[in-house]
Tab-separated table of C-alpha atoms in Angstrom:
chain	number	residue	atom	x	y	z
A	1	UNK	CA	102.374	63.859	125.934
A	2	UNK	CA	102.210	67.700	126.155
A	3	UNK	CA	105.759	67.490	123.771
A	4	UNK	CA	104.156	65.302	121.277
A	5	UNK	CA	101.034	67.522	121.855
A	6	UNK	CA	102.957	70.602	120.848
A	7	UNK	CA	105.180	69.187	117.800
A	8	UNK	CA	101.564	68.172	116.553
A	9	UNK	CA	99.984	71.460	116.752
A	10	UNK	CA	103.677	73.324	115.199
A	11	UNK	CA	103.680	70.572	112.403
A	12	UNK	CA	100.139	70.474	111.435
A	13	UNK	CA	100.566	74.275	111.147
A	14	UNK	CA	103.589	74.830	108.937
A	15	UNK	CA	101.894	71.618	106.442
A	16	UNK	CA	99.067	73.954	106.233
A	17	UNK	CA	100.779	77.748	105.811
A	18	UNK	CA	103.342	76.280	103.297
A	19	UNK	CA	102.090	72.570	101.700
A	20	UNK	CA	105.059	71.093	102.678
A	21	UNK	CA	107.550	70.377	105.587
A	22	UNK	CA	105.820	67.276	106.913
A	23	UNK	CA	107.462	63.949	107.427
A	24	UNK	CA	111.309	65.701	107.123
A	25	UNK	CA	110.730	67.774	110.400
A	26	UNK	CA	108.420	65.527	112.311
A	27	UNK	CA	110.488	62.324	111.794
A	28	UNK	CA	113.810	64.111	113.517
A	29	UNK	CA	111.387	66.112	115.555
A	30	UNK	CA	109.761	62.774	117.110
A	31	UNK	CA	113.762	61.234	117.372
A	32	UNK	CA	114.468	64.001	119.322
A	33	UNK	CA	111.582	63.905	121.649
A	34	UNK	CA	111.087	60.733	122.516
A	35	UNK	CA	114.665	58.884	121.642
A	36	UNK	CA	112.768	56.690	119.116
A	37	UNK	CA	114.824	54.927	116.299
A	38	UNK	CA	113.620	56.256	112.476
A	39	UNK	CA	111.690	52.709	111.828
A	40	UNK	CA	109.763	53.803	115.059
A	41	UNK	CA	109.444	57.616	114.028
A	42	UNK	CA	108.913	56.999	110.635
A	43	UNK	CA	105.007	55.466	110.894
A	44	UNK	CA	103.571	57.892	113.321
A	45	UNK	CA	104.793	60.902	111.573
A	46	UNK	CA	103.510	59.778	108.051
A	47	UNK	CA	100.191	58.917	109.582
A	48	UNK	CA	99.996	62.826	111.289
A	49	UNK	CA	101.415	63.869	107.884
A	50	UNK	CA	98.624	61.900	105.924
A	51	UNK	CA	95.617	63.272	108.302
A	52	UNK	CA	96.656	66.583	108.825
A	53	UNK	CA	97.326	66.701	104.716
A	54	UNK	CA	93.785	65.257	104.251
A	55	UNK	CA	92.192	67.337	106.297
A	56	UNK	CA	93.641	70.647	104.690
A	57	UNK	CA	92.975	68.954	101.123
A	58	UNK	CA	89.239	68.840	102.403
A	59	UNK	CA	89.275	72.519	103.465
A	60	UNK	CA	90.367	73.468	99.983
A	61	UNK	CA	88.464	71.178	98.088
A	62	UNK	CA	85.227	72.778	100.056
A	63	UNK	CA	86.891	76.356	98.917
A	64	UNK	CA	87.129	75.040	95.628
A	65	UNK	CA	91.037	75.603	95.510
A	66	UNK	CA	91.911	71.939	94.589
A	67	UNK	CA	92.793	70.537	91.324
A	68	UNK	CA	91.877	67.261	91.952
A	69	UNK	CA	92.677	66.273	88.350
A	70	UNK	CA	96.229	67.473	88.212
A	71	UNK	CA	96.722	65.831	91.992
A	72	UNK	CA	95.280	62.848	90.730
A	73	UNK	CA	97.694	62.360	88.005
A	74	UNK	CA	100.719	63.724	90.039
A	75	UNK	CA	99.903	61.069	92.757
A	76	UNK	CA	99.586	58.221	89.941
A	77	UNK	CA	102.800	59.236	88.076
A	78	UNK	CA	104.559	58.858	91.559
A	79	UNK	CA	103.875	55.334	92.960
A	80	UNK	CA	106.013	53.829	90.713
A	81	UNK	CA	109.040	56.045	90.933
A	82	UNK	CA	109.392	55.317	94.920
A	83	UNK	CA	110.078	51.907	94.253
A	84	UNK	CA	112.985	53.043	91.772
A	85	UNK	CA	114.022	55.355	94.203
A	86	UNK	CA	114.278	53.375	96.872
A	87	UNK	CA	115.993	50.652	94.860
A	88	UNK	CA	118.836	53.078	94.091
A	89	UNK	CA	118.925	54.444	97.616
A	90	UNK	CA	120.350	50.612	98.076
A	91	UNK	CA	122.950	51.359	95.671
A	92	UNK	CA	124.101	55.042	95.648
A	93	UNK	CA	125.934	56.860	98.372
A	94	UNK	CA	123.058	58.678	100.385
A	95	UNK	CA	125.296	61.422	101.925
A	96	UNK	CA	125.960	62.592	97.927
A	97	UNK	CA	122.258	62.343	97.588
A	98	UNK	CA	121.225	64.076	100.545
A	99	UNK	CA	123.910	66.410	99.993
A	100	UNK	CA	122.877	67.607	96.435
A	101	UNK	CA	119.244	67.448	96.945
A	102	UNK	CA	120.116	70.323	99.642
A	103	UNK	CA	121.458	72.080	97.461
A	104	UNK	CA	118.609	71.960	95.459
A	105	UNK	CA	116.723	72.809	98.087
A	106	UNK	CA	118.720	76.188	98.778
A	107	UNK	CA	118.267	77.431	95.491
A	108	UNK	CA	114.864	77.480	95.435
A	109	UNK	CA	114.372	78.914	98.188
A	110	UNK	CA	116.638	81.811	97.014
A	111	UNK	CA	114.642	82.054	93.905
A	112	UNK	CA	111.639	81.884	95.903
A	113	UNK	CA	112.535	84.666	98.629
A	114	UNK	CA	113.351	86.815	95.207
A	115	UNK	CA	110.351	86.292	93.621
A	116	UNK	CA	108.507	87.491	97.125
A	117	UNK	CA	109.719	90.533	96.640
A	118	UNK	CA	107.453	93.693	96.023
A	119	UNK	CA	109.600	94.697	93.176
A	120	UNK	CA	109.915	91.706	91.759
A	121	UNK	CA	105.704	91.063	91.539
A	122	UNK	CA	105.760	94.441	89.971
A	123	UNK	CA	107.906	94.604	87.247
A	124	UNK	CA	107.263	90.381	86.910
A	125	UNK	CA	105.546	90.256	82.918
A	126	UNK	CA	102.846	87.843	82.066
A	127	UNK	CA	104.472	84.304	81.206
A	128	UNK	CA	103.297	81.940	79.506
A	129	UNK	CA	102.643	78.605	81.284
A	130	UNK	CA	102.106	74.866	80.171
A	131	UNK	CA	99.447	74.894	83.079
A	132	UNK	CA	96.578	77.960	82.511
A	133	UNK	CA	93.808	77.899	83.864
A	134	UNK	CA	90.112	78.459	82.108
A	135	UNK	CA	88.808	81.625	82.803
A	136	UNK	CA	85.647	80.566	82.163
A	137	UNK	CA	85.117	77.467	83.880
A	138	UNK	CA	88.010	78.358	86.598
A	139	UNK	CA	89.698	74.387	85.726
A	140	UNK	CA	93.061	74.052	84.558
A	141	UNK	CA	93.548	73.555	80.223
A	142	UNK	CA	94.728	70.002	79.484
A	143	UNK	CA	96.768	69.277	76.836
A	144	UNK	CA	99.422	66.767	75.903
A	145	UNK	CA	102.455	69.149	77.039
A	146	UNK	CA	100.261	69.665	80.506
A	147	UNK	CA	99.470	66.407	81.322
A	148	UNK	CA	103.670	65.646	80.251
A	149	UNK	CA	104.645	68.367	82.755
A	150	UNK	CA	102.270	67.113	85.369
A	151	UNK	CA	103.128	63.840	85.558
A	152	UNK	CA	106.875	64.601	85.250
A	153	UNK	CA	106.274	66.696	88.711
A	154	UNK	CA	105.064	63.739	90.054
A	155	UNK	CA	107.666	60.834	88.781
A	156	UNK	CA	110.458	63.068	89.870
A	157	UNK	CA	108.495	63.688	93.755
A	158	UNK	CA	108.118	60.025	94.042
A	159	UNK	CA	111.326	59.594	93.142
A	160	UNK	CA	112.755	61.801	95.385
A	161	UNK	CA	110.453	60.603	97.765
A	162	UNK	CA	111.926	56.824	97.478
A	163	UNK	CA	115.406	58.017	97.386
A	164	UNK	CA	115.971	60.341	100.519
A	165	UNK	CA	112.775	59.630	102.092
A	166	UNK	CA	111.556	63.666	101.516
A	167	UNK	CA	109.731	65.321	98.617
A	168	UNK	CA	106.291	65.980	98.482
A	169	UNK	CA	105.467	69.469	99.448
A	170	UNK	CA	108.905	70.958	98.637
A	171	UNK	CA	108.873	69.858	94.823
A	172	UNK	CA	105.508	70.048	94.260
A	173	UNK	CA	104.658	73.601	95.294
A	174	UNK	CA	107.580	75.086	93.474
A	175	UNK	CA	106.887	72.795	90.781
A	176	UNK	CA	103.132	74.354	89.769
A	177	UNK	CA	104.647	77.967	90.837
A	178	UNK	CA	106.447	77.657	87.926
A	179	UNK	CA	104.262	75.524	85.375
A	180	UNK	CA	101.048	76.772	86.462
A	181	UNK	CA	99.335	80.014	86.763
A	182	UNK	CA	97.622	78.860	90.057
A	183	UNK	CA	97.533	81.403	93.083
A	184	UNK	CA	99.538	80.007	96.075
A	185	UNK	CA	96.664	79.205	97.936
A	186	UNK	CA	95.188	76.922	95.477
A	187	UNK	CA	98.700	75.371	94.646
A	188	UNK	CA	98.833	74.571	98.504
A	189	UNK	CA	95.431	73.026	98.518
A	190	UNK	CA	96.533	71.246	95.344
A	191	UNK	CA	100.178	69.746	97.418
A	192	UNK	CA	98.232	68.778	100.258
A	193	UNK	CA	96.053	66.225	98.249
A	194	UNK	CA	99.309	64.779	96.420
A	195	UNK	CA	100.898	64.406	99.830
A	196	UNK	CA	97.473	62.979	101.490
A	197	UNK	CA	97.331	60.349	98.363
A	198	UNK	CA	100.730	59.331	98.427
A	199	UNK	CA	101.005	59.058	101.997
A	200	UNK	CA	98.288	57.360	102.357
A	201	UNK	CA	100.092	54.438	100.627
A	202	UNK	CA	103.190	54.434	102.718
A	203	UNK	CA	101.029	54.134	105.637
A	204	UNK	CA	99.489	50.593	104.519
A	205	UNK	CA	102.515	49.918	103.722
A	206	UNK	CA	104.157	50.564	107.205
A	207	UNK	CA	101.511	48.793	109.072
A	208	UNK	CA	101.469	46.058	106.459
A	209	UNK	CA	104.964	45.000	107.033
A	210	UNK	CA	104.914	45.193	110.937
A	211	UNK	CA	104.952	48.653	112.035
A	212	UNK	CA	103.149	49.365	115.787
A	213	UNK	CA	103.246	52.724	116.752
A	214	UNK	CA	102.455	53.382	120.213
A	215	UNK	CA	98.731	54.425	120.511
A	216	UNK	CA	98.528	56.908	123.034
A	217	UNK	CA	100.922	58.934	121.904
A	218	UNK	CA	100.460	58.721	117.573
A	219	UNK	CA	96.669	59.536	118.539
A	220	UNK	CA	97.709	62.587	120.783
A	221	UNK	CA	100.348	63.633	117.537
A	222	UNK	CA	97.626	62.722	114.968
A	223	UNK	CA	95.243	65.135	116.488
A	224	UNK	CA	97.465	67.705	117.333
A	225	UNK	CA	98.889	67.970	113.778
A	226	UNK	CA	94.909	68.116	112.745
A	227	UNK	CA	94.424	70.874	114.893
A	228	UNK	CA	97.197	72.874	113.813
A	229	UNK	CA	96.379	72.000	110.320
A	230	UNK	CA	93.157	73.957	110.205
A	231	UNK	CA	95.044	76.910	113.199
A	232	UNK	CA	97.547	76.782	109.934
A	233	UNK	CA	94.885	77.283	106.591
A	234	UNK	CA	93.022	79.516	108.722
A	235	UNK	CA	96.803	82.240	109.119
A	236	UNK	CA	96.943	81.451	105.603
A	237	UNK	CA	93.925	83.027	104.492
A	238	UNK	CA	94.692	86.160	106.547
A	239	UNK	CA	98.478	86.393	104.827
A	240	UNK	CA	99.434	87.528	101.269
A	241	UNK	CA	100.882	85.631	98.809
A	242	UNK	CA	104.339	87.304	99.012
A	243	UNK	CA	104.166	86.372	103.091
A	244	UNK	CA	103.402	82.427	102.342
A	245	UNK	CA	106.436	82.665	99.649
A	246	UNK	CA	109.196	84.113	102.018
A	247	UNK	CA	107.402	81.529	104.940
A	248	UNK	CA	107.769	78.714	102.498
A	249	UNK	CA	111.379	80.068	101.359
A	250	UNK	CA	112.826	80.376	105.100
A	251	UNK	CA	111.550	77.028	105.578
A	252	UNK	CA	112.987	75.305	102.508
A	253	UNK	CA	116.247	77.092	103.408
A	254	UNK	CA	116.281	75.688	107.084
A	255	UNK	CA	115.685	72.068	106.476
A	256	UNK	CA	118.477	72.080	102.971
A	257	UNK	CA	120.675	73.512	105.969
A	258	UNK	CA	120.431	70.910	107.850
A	259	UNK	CA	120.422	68.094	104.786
A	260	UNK	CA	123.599	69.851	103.934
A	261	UNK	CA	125.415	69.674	107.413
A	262	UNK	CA	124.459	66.036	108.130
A	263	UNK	CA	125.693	65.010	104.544
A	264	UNK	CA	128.879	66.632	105.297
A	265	UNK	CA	129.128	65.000	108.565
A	266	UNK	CA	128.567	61.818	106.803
A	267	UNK	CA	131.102	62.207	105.027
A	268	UNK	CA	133.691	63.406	106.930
């Protein structure tokens, strides 16, 4: 119990510095710790994903950081596209998969570790984004090319999400870096109401087809995660904006690490 206990508190917190790195290190985490299989994993770390997500959503919503709009639509666009994705997972090679998605994974994290830097910031020139938000009224500008980009973000994370079982956080946060001109903490807010909504989903779903984690211990990981979740917003507020980039870009580096090395193993 003190294990699960600790992974909790350590997940809950990175889900809340970064917006991402949920279900892809507490699934292997919870294999590790208590020799479960993935269907048994699988259940109790989405549910600690979904709460802890849900919980930091409702910290940013009461800072006023959340577009609930644009996770509204991102969450929407997505439903479908994990069916598709998991209906190709059936048919593709998922070491390949796995394997590129890593790479993917490494080179935005690269990108992201550059654009931390000091330098960078200051010689970086205004862009222009599909996303901008209203000065006046502080909400994000809708248009047609928006709302496009938007729900692309979200086919594309429930596709991914279907197809390798990871996503959420790690598209979505680069994703409005680069279409939006959100700050980081409002784009983490934002990610952690996607992941809340869609998770939510494959948690029905799980318990509708059979799942039954073990009480005990998913309450004492559930509540953990929660608590680390607000330990985690709460560093975030205290850290800059370049700090949560290079956090978020080790992180993204780490886990495409270890996608890459088990996809090679696969293979070989």
């Amino acid at each position: 119990m003190l294990l699960m206990l600790a992974l909790g508190m350590l997940l809950g917190a990175i889900l809340g510095l970064t917006g991402a790195g949920g279900g892809i290190l507490a699934i292997p985490a919870l294999m590790a710790a208590q020799g479960w299989s993935l269907p048994q994993a699988a259940p109790v770390a989405l549910l600690a994903v979904v709460a802890g997500a849900a919980l930091g959503a409702y910290e940013g919503w009461r800072r006023r950081l959340v577009r609930y709009r644009a996770a509204l639509l991102m969450a929407i666009s997505g439903v479908p596209f994990t069916a598709l994705g998991a209906r190709l997972a059936q048919q593709l090679p998922s070491a390949w998969l796995a394997g590129l998605f890593a790479l993917a994974m490494l080179t935005v994290a690269t990108r992201t570790w550059r654009a931390a830097h000091p330098e960078a910031i200051l010689s970086q020139k205004p862009r222009q984004t599909l996303c901008r938000l209203n000065p006046d009224t502080g909400r994000l500008r809708w248009n047609v090319l928006s709302a496009a980009a938007l729900a692309g973000v979200g086919a594309f994370t429930g596709l991914l999400t279907g197809l390798l079982g990871v996503g959420g956080g790690f598209v979505i946060v680069p994703a409005l870096r680069r279409l939006s001109d959100l700050g980081m903490q409002a784009i983490i807010a934002t990610s952690l109401l996607v992941i809340a909504l869609v998770g939510s989903g494959g948690v029905v779903s799980a318990l509708w087809h059979g799942a039954r984690p073990p009480l005990p211990l998913s309450a004492g990981f559930v509540l953990a995660a929660m608590a680390g979740m607000l330990l985690g917003r709460r560093l975030s507020r205290r850290l800059s904006p370049q700090q949560l980039l290079r956090g978020f870009a080790l992180l993204v580096a780490a886990i495409g690490v270890a996608m890459l090395w088990r996809a090679v193993a696969i293979t070989l």
